[in-house]
């Protein structure tokens, strides 16, 4: 039996491309026919053992793969996985001092004065420079520790771009889910996600995202982005902890992030919710024996979930109101409609058989 794992795909920054091309030419990265089940297209490369055996996270934006320096946003993985990379890299991994209080400051709403103080704190941390870290200080430790499977690391070349895929052992595995509820999960930007389990409504807590002034030094901007991402991740992980034990089936929206106009996609990526929705939540659910269903989100925010008939309502800010007098949280209404759509599909499937 193969080991159950989670995987995370990180986009490699362009600065690393020449090194990777050279490594392919020199045979340090070898093309393989492995089907990673991660991307539909692209050429998979397996690093030679000397590289695989010498991997360390130098800091959150740089991974050493033997002699290769891979630049990318390596904190864009769930907390459990992030912790395991850092733990495996202790003695090498560097982090700016005082990041944990800067992170927790984002977990409560901020006033403009708080934002200014926070940004001053980020600048001060960057001014001190990255220092050898004693442990993972941007995580809540809500998950069971896991192992970073260094030997499984692969690179993918796709249409001129490069991606690195990191693998982790999945310890909290179950074959039968703990819960039985059909849980609908609505994805948004504020709140980031709302779950409906029967009449129970669960949503992520609000996360502050201070504005970084244009012209701010790139390092300050980068740390501010990493912290905002980590704060959003904490809120999403907390929701996952509450949802997973209840769910037997998880109903999620089908979202094509590439097709969205405006800045929804950019914001969803910056606030971790795109990663959560596309990768973390389905992987965690599968590992716990939960069935993941994807349904179309069309009209789920316009139809009343409480009316038996197909009634269209109106949305004003966070509130949904239907002509029959039902008033409820707009995101909860959408999440309930996902569940209803799932039952509708089940009923149609039963009639067909
Ligand atoms: Zn209604």
Coordinates of N, CA and C in Angstrom, one line a residue, residues 191-283:
X191 N -16.6 37.2 4.8 CA -15.6 36.3 5.3 C -15.0 35.4 4.2
X192 N -13.9 34.8 4.5 CA -13.2 34.0 3.5 C -13.9 32.8 3.1
X193 N -14.6 32.2 4.1 CA -15.4 31.0 3.9 C -16.5 30.8 4.9
X194 N -17.6 30.3 4.5 CA -18.8 30.1 5.4 C -19.3 28.7 5.1
X195 N -19.5 27.9 6.2 CA -19.9 26.6 6.1 C -21.4 26.5 6.6
X196 N -22.2 25.6 6.0 CA -23.5 25.3 6.5 C -23.6 23.9 6.8
X197 N -23.8 23.5 8.1 CA -24.0 22.1 8.5 C -25.4 22.1 9.1
X198 N -26.4 21.7 8.3 CA -27.8 21.8 8.8 C -28.1 23.3 9.1
X199 N -28.6 23.6 10.2 CA -28.9 25.0 10.5 C -27.7 25.7 11.2
X200 N -26.6 25.0 11.3 CA -25.4 25.6 12.0 C -24.6 26.3 10.9
X201 N -24.3 27.5 11.3 CA -23.5 28.4 10.4 C -22.1 28.6 11.0
X202 N -21.0 28.3 10.2 CA -19.7 28.5 10.7 C -19.0 29.3 9.7
X203 N -18.2 30.4 10.2 CA -17.5 31.2 9.2 C -16.2 31.6 9.8
X204 N -15.3 31.9 8.9 CA -14.0 32.4 9.3 C -14.1 33.7 10.0
X205 N -13.2 33.9 11.0 CA -13.2 35.2 11.7 C -12.6 36.3 10.8
X206 N -12.9 37.6 11.0 CA -12.4 38.6 10.1 C -10.9 38.7 10.3
X207 N -10.2 38.9 9.2 CA -8.7 39.1 9.2 C -8.4 40.5 8.7
X208 N -7.5 41.2 9.4 CA -7.1 42.5 9.0 C -6.1 42.4 7.9
X209 N -6.2 43.3 6.9 CA -5.2 43.3 5.8 C -4.8 44.7 5.6
X210 N -3.8 45.2 6.4 CA -3.4 46.6 6.3 C -2.8 46.9 4.9
X211 N -3.1 48.1 4.5 CA -2.7 48.6 3.2 C -1.2 48.9 3.3
X212 N -0.4 48.4 2.4 CA 1.0 48.7 2.3 C 1.2 49.9 1.3
X213 N 1.7 51.0 1.7 CA 1.8 52.2 0.8 C 2.6 51.8 -0.5
X214 N 2.2 52.4 -1.6 CA 2.9 52.2 -2.8 C 4.3 52.8 -2.6
X215 N 5.3 52.2 -3.2 CA 6.7 52.7 -3.0 C 7.4 52.2 -1.8
X216 N 6.7 51.3 -1.0 CA 7.3 50.7 0.2 C 8.4 49.7 -0.3
X217 N 9.4 49.6 0.5 CA 10.5 48.7 0.1 C 10.0 47.3 -0.1
X218 N 10.6 46.7 -1.2 CA 10.1 45.3 -1.6 C 10.1 44.3 -0.4
X219 N 11.2 44.3 0.4 CA 11.3 43.4 1.5 C 10.2 43.6 2.5
X220 N 9.8 44.8 2.8 CA 8.7 45.2 3.7 C 7.4 44.7 3.2
X221 N 7.2 45.0 1.9 CA 6.0 44.5 1.2 C 5.9 43.0 1.2
X222 N 7.0 42.3 1.0 CA 7.0 40.9 1.0 C 6.6 40.3 2.3
X223 N 7.2 40.8 3.4 CA 6.9 40.3 4.7 C 5.5 40.6 5.1
X224 N 5.0 41.8 4.7 CA 3.6 42.2 5.0 C 2.7 41.2 4.3
X225 N 3.0 40.8 3.1 CA 2.2 39.9 2.3 C 2.2 38.5 3.0
X226 N 3.4 38.1 3.4 CA 3.5 36.8 4.0 C 2.7 36.7 5.3
X227 N 2.7 37.8 6.1 CA 2.0 37.8 7.3 C 0.5 37.9 7.1
X228 N 0.0 38.6 6.1 CA -1.4 38.7 5.8 C -1.9 37.3 5.3
X229 N -1.1 36.6 4.5 CA -1.4 35.3 4.1 C -1.5 34.3 5.3
X230 N -0.5 34.4 6.2 CA -0.5 33.5 7.3 C -1.7 33.8 8.2
X231 N -2.1 35.0 8.4 CA -3.3 35.3 9.2 C -4.6 34.8 8.6
X232 N -4.7 34.9 7.3 CA -5.9 34.3 6.6 C -5.8 32.8 6.7
X233 N -4.7 32.3 6.5 CA -4.5 30.8 6.7 C -5.0 30.3 8.0
X234 N -4.6 31.1 9.1 CA -5.0 30.7 10.5 C -6.5 30.7 10.6
X235 N -7.2 31.7 10.0 CA -8.6 31.7 10.0 C -9.3 30.5 9.3
X236 N -8.7 30.2 8.1 CA -9.2 29.1 7.3 C -9.0 27.8 8.0
X237 N -7.8 27.6 8.6 CA -7.5 26.4 9.3 C -8.4 26.1 10.5
X238 N -8.7 27.2 11.2 CA -9.6 27.1 12.3 C -11.0 26.6 11.8
X239 N -11.5 27.2 10.7 CA -12.7 26.7 10.2 C -12.7 25.2 9.8
X240 N -11.6 24.8 9.2 CA -11.4 23.4 8.8 C -11.5 22.5 10.0
X241 N -10.8 22.9 11.1 CA -10.8 22.1 12.3 C -12.3 21.9 12.8
X242 N -13.1 22.9 12.6 CA -14.5 22.7 13.1 C -15.4 22.0 12.1
X243 N -15.1 22.1 10.8 CA -16.0 21.5 9.8 C -15.7 20.0 9.6
X244 N -14.4 19.7 9.6 CA -14.0 18.3 9.2 C -14.6 17.2 10.1
X245 N -14.7 17.4 11.4 CA -15.3 16.3 12.3 C -16.8 16.1 12.1
X246 N -17.4 17.1 11.5 CA -18.9 17.0 11.3 C -19.3 16.4 10.0
X247 N -18.4 16.6 9.0 CA -18.8 16.3 7.6 C -18.6 14.8 7.2
X248 N -19.7 14.3 6.6 CA -19.6 13.0 5.9 C -19.4 13.3 4.4
X249 N -20.0 14.4 3.9 CA -19.9 14.9 2.6 C -19.7 16.4 2.6
X250 N -18.8 16.8 1.8 CA -18.5 18.2 1.7 C -18.9 18.7 0.3
X251 N -19.7 19.7 0.2 CA -20.2 20.2 -1.1 C -19.5 21.6 -1.3
X252 N -18.7 21.6 -2.4 CA -17.9 22.9 -2.7 C -18.3 23.4 -4.0
X253 N -18.1 24.7 -4.2 CA -18.4 25.3 -5.5 C -17.3 25.0 -6.5
X254 N -17.7 24.9 -7.7 CA -16.7 24.8 -8.8 C -16.4 26.2 -9.2
X255 N -15.1 26.6 -9.0 CA -14.7 28.0 -9.3 C -13.6 27.9 -10.3
X256 N -13.7 28.6 -11.4 CA -12.6 28.7 -12.4 C -11.9 30.0 -12.1
X257 N -10.9 30.0 -11.3 CA -10.2 31.2 -10.9 C -9.6 32.0 -12.1
X258 N -9.3 31.3 -13.1 CA -8.7 31.9 -14.3 C -9.7 32.8 -15.0
X259 N -11.0 32.4 -15.0 CA -12.0 33.1 -15.7 C -12.5 34.4 -15.0
X260 N -12.2 34.5 -13.7 CA -12.8 35.7 -13.0 C -12.2 37.0 -13.5
X261 N -13.1 38.0 -13.7 CA -12.7 39.3 -14.0 C -12.4 40.1 -12.7
X262 N -11.8 41.3 -12.9 CA -11.5 42.1 -11.7 C -10.5 41.5 -10.9
X263 N -10.4 41.9 -9.6 CA -9.3 41.4 -8.8 C -9.7 40.3 -7.8
X264 N -10.9 39.6 -8.1 CA -11.3 38.5 -7.2 C -10.2 37.4 -7.1
X265 N -9.6 37.0 -8.2 CA -8.7 35.9 -8.2 C -7.4 36.4 -7.5
X266 N -6.9 37.6 -7.8 CA -5.7 38.0 -7.1 C -5.9 38.1 -5.6
X267 N -7.1 38.6 -5.2 CA -7.4 38.7 -3.8 C -7.5 37.4 -3.1
X268 N -8.2 36.5 -3.8 CA -8.4 35.1 -3.3 C -7.1 34.4 -3.1
X269 N -6.1 34.6 -4.0 CA -4.8 34.0 -3.8 C -4.0 34.7 -2.7
X270 N -4.1 36.0 -2.6 CA -3.4 36.7 -1.6 C -3.9 36.3 -0.2
X271 N -5.2 36.1 -0.1 CA -5.8 35.7 1.2 C -5.9 34.3 1.5
X272 N -5.2 33.5 0.7 CA -5.1 32.0 1.0 C -6.3 31.2 0.6
X273 N -7.4 31.9 0.3 CA -8.7 31.2 0.2 C -8.7 30.4 -1.1
X274 N -8.0 30.8 -2.2 CA -7.9 30.0 -3.4 C -7.1 28.7 -3.1
X275 N -6.0 28.8 -2.4 CA -5.3 27.6 -2.1 C -6.1 26.6 -1.2
X276 N -6.8 27.2 -0.2 CA -7.7 26.5 0.7 C -8.7 25.7 -0.1
X277 N -9.4 26.4 -1.0 CA -10.5 25.9 -1.7 C -10.1 24.8 -2.8
X278 N -9.0 25.1 -3.5 CA -8.6 24.2 -4.6 C -7.8 23.0 -4.1
X279 N -7.0 23.2 -2.9 CA -6.1 22.2 -2.6 C -6.2 21.7 -1.1
X280 N -6.2 22.6 -0.1 CA -6.1 22.1 1.3 C -7.3 21.4 1.7
X281 N -8.5 22.1 1.5 CA -9.7 21.5 2.0 C -10.0 20.1 1.4
X282 N -10.0 20.0 0.0 CA -10.2 18.7 -0.6 C -9.2 17.6 -0.1
X283 N -8.0 18.0 0.0 CA -7.0 17.0 0.4 C -7.2 16.5 1.8

